[in-house]
Amino acid sequence: MNYRVLIIDDSDTAALLVQANLNTTPTWHYESVRVGSIMEALAELTAARFDAAVLDLELPDATHLTGLAQLTLACPWLPIVVVTGSHDLTLAQQAIKRGAQDYLMKPDDLKGTTLARAIHYAIERTKLRSALLAKIVALEGRIDNLGE
């Protein structure tokens, strides 16, 4: 499978680590574009199609969960995997509750295929959720038609 991933991280070193990790699996191919701020991310997401985003929580224009909130509001269909240096488990739980598909910690969780798998699974969960919602809408339409 070929996926386009938007990497949102202002650190060159961290972004290179993420990109290197994405190339660790022969199963999935990831093409990545890197930006350094939420504003740049929103511009990229308006201009091009992406299958997922990798988001650092400490950016020049967004800290903690504000960047995640902006992305989920602007692109509710986009699977977002948080990759950050914070080992705060409370923050991790909050990120998941607010729409992140996964929360990985740099550099510990960027070994092997962990990130590549997390992104793939996030994309697949999003596809399944979309298909399920479409079926629910179709069933609701059928139920509405029964009453007529």
PDB file of C-alpha atoms in Angstrom:
ATOM      1  CA  MET A   1       0.000   0.000   0.000  1.00  0.00           C
ATOM      2  CA  ASN A   2       1.111   3.543  -0.728  1.00  0.00           C
ATOM      3  CA  TYR A   3       0.235   6.257   1.776  1.00  0.00           C
ATOM      4  CA  ARG A   4       0.820  10.009   1.892  1.00  0.00           C
ATOM      5  CA  VAL A   5       1.706  11.202   5.371  1.00  0.00           C
ATOM      6  CA  LEU A   6       1.996  14.774   6.594  1.00  0.00           C
ATOM      7  CA  ILE A   7       4.715  15.107   9.243  1.00  0.00           C
ATOM      8  CA  ILE A   8       4.113  18.117  11.484  1.00  0.00           C
ATOM      9  CA  ASP A   9       7.270  18.731  13.497  1.00  0.00           C
ATOM     10  CA  ASP A  10       9.484  21.793  13.780  1.00  0.00           C
ATOM     11  CA  SER A  11      12.597  19.768  14.657  1.00  0.00           C
ATOM     12  CA  ASP A  12      14.713  18.700  11.683  1.00  0.00           C
ATOM     13  CA  THR A  13      16.218  15.848  13.690  1.00  0.00           C
ATOM     14  CA  ALA A  14      12.861  14.526  14.866  1.00  0.00           C
ATOM     15  CA  ALA A  15      11.349  14.805  11.388  1.00  0.00           C
ATOM     16  CA  LEU A  16      14.262  12.852   9.899  1.00  0.00           C
ATOM     17  CA  LEU A  17      13.807  10.192  12.591  1.00  0.00           C
ATOM     18  CA  VAL A  18      10.115   9.900  11.736  1.00  0.00           C
ATOM     19  CA  GLN A  19      10.856   9.712   8.003  1.00  0.00           C
ATOM     20  CA  ALA A  20      13.517   7.056   8.568  1.00  0.00           C
ATOM     21  CA  ASN A  21      11.110   5.035  10.686  1.00  0.00           C
ATOM     22  CA  LEU A  22       8.455   5.152   7.978  1.00  0.00           C
ATOM     23  CA  ASN A  23      10.874   3.464   5.596  1.00  0.00           C
ATOM     24  CA  THR A  24      11.491   0.439   7.846  1.00  0.00           C
ATOM     25  CA  THR A  25       8.767  -1.787   6.457  1.00  0.00           C
ATOM     26  CA  PRO A  26       8.527  -3.344   3.006  1.00  0.00           C
ATOM     27  CA  THR A  27       4.786  -3.917   3.531  1.00  0.00           C
ATOM     28  CA  TRP A  28       3.683  -0.288   3.268  1.00  0.00           C
ATOM     29  CA  HIS A  29       5.211   2.571   1.331  1.00  0.00           C
ATOM     30  CA  TYR A  30       4.993   6.036   2.868  1.00  0.00           C
ATOM     31  CA  GLU A  31       5.512   9.230   0.942  1.00  0.00           C
ATOM     32  CA  SER A  32       5.926  12.066   3.416  1.00  0.00           C
ATOM     33  CA  VAL A  33       5.748  15.841   3.382  1.00  0.00           C
ATOM     34  CA  ARG A  34       7.106  17.722   6.355  1.00  0.00           C
ATOM     35  CA  VAL A  35       5.939  21.062   7.760  1.00  0.00           C
ATOM     36  CA  GLY A  36       6.998  22.851  10.928  1.00  0.00           C
ATOM     37  CA  SER A  37       3.764  24.407  12.201  1.00  0.00           C
ATOM     38  CA  ILE A  38       0.011  23.922  12.411  1.00  0.00           C
ATOM     39  CA  MET A  39      -0.583  26.830  10.028  1.00  0.00           C
ATOM     40  CA  GLU A  40       1.659  25.192   7.414  1.00  0.00           C
ATOM     41  CA  ALA A  41      -0.104  21.877   8.041  1.00  0.00           C
ATOM     42  CA  LEU A  42      -3.532  23.386   7.455  1.00  0.00           C
ATOM     43  CA  ALA A  43      -2.286  24.965   4.217  1.00  0.00           C
ATOM     44  CA  GLU A  44      -0.866  21.623   3.015  1.00  0.00           C
ATOM     45  CA  LEU A  45      -4.067  19.792   3.927  1.00  0.00           C
ATOM     46  CA  THR A  46      -6.044  22.306   1.890  1.00  0.00           C
ATOM     47  CA  ALA A  47      -3.744  21.952  -1.115  1.00  0.00           C
ATOM     48  CA  ALA A  48      -3.173  18.182  -1.211  1.00  0.00           C
ATOM     49  CA  ARG A  49      -4.585  14.837  -0.124  1.00  0.00           C
ATOM     50  CA  PHE A  50      -3.012  12.997   2.801  1.00  0.00           C
ATOM     51  CA  ASP A  51      -3.892   9.630   4.286  1.00  0.00           C
ATOM     52  CA  ALA A  52      -2.627  10.457   7.781  1.00  0.00           C
ATOM     53  CA  ALA A  53      -0.680  12.966   9.836  1.00  0.00           C
ATOM     54  CA  VAL A  54       2.120  12.555  12.362  1.00  0.00           C
ATOM     55  CA  LEU A  55       1.892  15.384  14.889  1.00  0.00           C
ATOM     56  CA  ASP A  56       4.357  16.683  17.445  1.00  0.00           C
ATOM     57  CA  LEU A  57       2.618  18.425  20.332  1.00  0.00           C
ATOM     58  CA  GLU A  58       5.231  21.150  20.810  1.00  0.00           C
ATOM     59  CA  LEU A  59       5.187  23.484  17.820  1.00  0.00           C
ATOM     60  CA  PRO A  60       5.886  27.217  17.444  1.00  0.00           C
ATOM     61  CA  ASP A  61       2.186  28.003  16.946  1.00  0.00           C
ATOM     62  CA  ALA A  62       0.573  25.250  19.034  1.00  0.00           C
ATOM     63  CA  THR A  63       1.501  23.528  22.267  1.00  0.00           C
ATOM     64  CA  HIS A  64       0.117  20.525  24.084  1.00  0.00           C
ATOM     65  CA  LEU A  65      -3.281  19.668  22.612  1.00  0.00           C
ATOM     66  CA  THR A  66      -4.084  22.910  20.773  1.00  0.00           C
ATOM     67  CA  GLY A  67      -2.555  21.697  17.505  1.00  0.00           C
ATOM     68  CA  LEU A  68      -4.474  18.428  17.734  1.00  0.00           C
ATOM     69  CA  ALA A  69      -7.695  20.362  18.346  1.00  0.00           C
ATOM     70  CA  GLN A  70      -7.077  22.589  15.316  1.00  0.00           C
ATOM     71  CA  LEU A  71      -6.340  19.612  13.066  1.00  0.00           C
ATOM     72  CA  THR A  72      -9.322  17.534  14.177  1.00  0.00           C
ATOM     73  CA  LEU A  73     -11.623  20.526  13.734  1.00  0.00           C
ATOM     74  CA  ALA A  74     -10.309  21.336  10.247  1.00  0.00           C
ATOM     75  CA  CYS A  75      -9.916  17.718   9.057  1.00  0.00           C
ATOM     76  CA  PRO A  76     -12.115  15.362  11.109  1.00  0.00           C
ATOM     77  CA  TRP A  77     -11.535  12.580   8.549  1.00  0.00           C
ATOM     78  CA  LEU A  78      -7.738  12.637   8.969  1.00  0.00           C
ATOM     79  CA  PRO A  79      -6.125   9.949  11.137  1.00  0.00           C
ATOM     80  CA  ILE A  80      -3.579  11.618  13.425  1.00  0.00           C
ATOM     81  CA  VAL A  81      -0.761   9.818  15.207  1.00  0.00           C
ATOM     82  CA  VAL A  82       0.881  11.899  17.916  1.00  0.00           C
ATOM     83  CA  VAL A  83       4.663  11.466  18.127  1.00  0.00           C
ATOM     84  CA  THR A  84       6.136  13.590  20.876  1.00  0.00           C
ATOM     85  CA  GLY A  85       8.940  13.782  23.376  1.00  0.00           C
ATOM     86  CA  SER A  86       6.530  14.041  26.301  1.00  0.00           C
ATOM     87  CA  HIS A  87       6.199  10.884  28.367  1.00  0.00           C
ATOM     88  CA  ASP A  88       3.161  12.297  30.187  1.00  0.00           C
ATOM     89  CA  LEU A  89       0.581   9.493  30.280  1.00  0.00           C
ATOM     90  CA  THR A  90      -2.207  11.891  31.268  1.00  0.00           C
ATOM     91  CA  LEU A  91      -1.464  13.941  28.166  1.00  0.00           C
ATOM     92  CA  ALA A  92      -1.455  10.722  26.125  1.00  0.00           C
ATOM     93  CA  GLN A  93      -4.917   9.785  27.407  1.00  0.00           C
ATOM     94  CA  GLN A  94      -6.215  13.283  26.695  1.00  0.00           C
ATOM     95  CA  ALA A  95      -4.806  13.159  23.150  1.00  0.00           C
ATOM     96  CA  ILE A  96      -6.589   9.866  22.444  1.00  0.00           C
ATOM     97  CA  LYS A  97      -9.854  11.175  23.918  1.00  0.00           C
ATOM     98  CA  ARG A  98      -9.565  14.250  21.684  1.00  0.00           C
ATOM     99  CA  GLY A  99      -9.113  12.361  18.452  1.00  0.00           C
ATOM    100  CA  ALA A 100      -5.554  11.085  18.126  1.00  0.00           C
ATOM    101  CA  GLN A 101      -5.397   7.522  16.851  1.00  0.00           C
ATOM    102  CA  ASP A 102      -2.212   6.750  18.751  1.00  0.00           C
ATOM    103  CA  TYR A 103       0.357   8.406  21.016  1.00  0.00           C
ATOM    104  CA  LEU A 104       3.991   7.442  20.522  1.00  0.00           C
ATOM    105  CA  MET A 105       6.973   8.756  22.447  1.00  0.00           C
ATOM    106  CA  LYS A 106      10.219   9.913  20.859  1.00  0.00           C
ATOM    107  CA  PRO A 107      12.634   8.249  20.578  1.00  0.00           C
ATOM    108  CA  ASP A 108      11.518   5.085  22.406  1.00  0.00           C
ATOM    109  CA  ASP A 109       8.542   4.229  20.184  1.00  0.00           C
ATOM    110  CA  LEU A 110      10.371   5.022  16.954  1.00  0.00           C
ATOM    111  CA  LYS A 111      12.274   1.767  16.841  1.00  0.00           C
ATOM    112  CA  GLY A 112      11.478  -0.933  14.327  1.00  0.00           C
ATOM    113  CA  THR A 113       8.126  -0.742  12.596  1.00  0.00           C
ATOM    114  CA  THR A 114       6.089   0.729  15.470  1.00  0.00           C
ATOM    115  CA  LEU A 115       5.295   4.049  13.775  1.00  0.00           C
ATOM    116  CA  ALA A 116       4.643   2.520  10.356  1.00  0.00           C
ATOM    117  CA  ARG A 117       2.221   0.020  11.907  1.00  0.00           C
ATOM    118  CA  ALA A 118       0.514   2.698  14.008  1.00  0.00           C
ATOM    119  CA  ILE A 119      -0.110   4.824  10.920  1.00  0.00           C
ATOM    120  CA  HIS A 120      -1.351   1.871   8.880  1.00  0.00           C
ATOM    121  CA  TYR A 121      -3.734   0.771  11.636  1.00  0.00           C
ATOM    122  CA  ALA A 122      -4.971   4.342  12.121  1.00  0.00           C
ATOM    123  CA  ILE A 123      -5.760   4.598   8.396  1.00  0.00           C
ATOM    124  CA  GLU A 124      -7.555   1.234   8.413  1.00  0.00           C
ATOM    125  CA  ARG A 125      -9.611   2.146  11.525  1.00  0.00           C
ATOM    126  CA  THR A 126     -10.625   5.414   9.863  1.00  0.00           C
ATOM    127  CA  LYS A 127     -11.704   3.593   6.692  1.00  0.00           C
ATOM    128  CA  LEU A 128     -13.759   1.119   8.722  1.00  0.00           C
ATOM    129  CA  ARG A 129     -15.376   3.916  10.733  1.00  0.00           C
ATOM    130  CA  SER A 130     -16.307   5.762   7.522  1.00  0.00           C
ATOM    131  CA  ALA A 131     -17.795   2.611   6.006  1.00  0.00           C
ATOM    132  CA  LEU A 132     -19.764   1.928   9.178  1.00  0.00           C
ATOM    133  CA  LEU A 133     -21.120   5.484   9.273  1.00  0.00           C
ATOM    134  CA  ALA A 134     -22.187   5.200   5.622  1.00  0.00           C
ATOM    135  CA  LYS A 135     -24.078   1.984   6.436  1.00  0.00           C
ATOM    136  CA  ILE A 136     -25.766   3.614   9.421  1.00  0.00           C
ATOM    137  CA  VAL A 137     -26.905   6.539   7.276  1.00  0.00           C
ATOM    138  CA  ALA A 138     -28.220   4.128   4.621  1.00  0.00           C
ATOM    139  CA  LEU A 139     -30.107   2.118   7.245  1.00  0.00           C
ATOM    140  CA  GLU A 140     -31.590   5.252   8.762  1.00  0.00           C
ATOM    141  CA  GLY A 141     -32.820   6.214   5.294  1.00  0.00           C
ATOM    142  CA  ARG A 142     -34.437   2.812   4.868  1.00  0.00           C
ATOM    143  CA  ILE A 143     -36.102   3.086   8.265  1.00  0.00           C
ATOM    144  CA  ASP A 144     -37.407   6.548   7.405  1.00  0.00           C
ATOM    145  CA  ASN A 145     -38.847   5.148   4.144  1.00  0.00           C
ATOM    146  CA  LEU A 146     -40.664   2.357   6.008  1.00  0.00           C
ATOM    147  CA  GLY A 147     -42.716   4.920   7.884  1.00  0.00           C
ATOM    148  CA  GLU A 148     -43.974   6.540   4.685  1.00  0.00           C
TER     149      GLU A 148
END
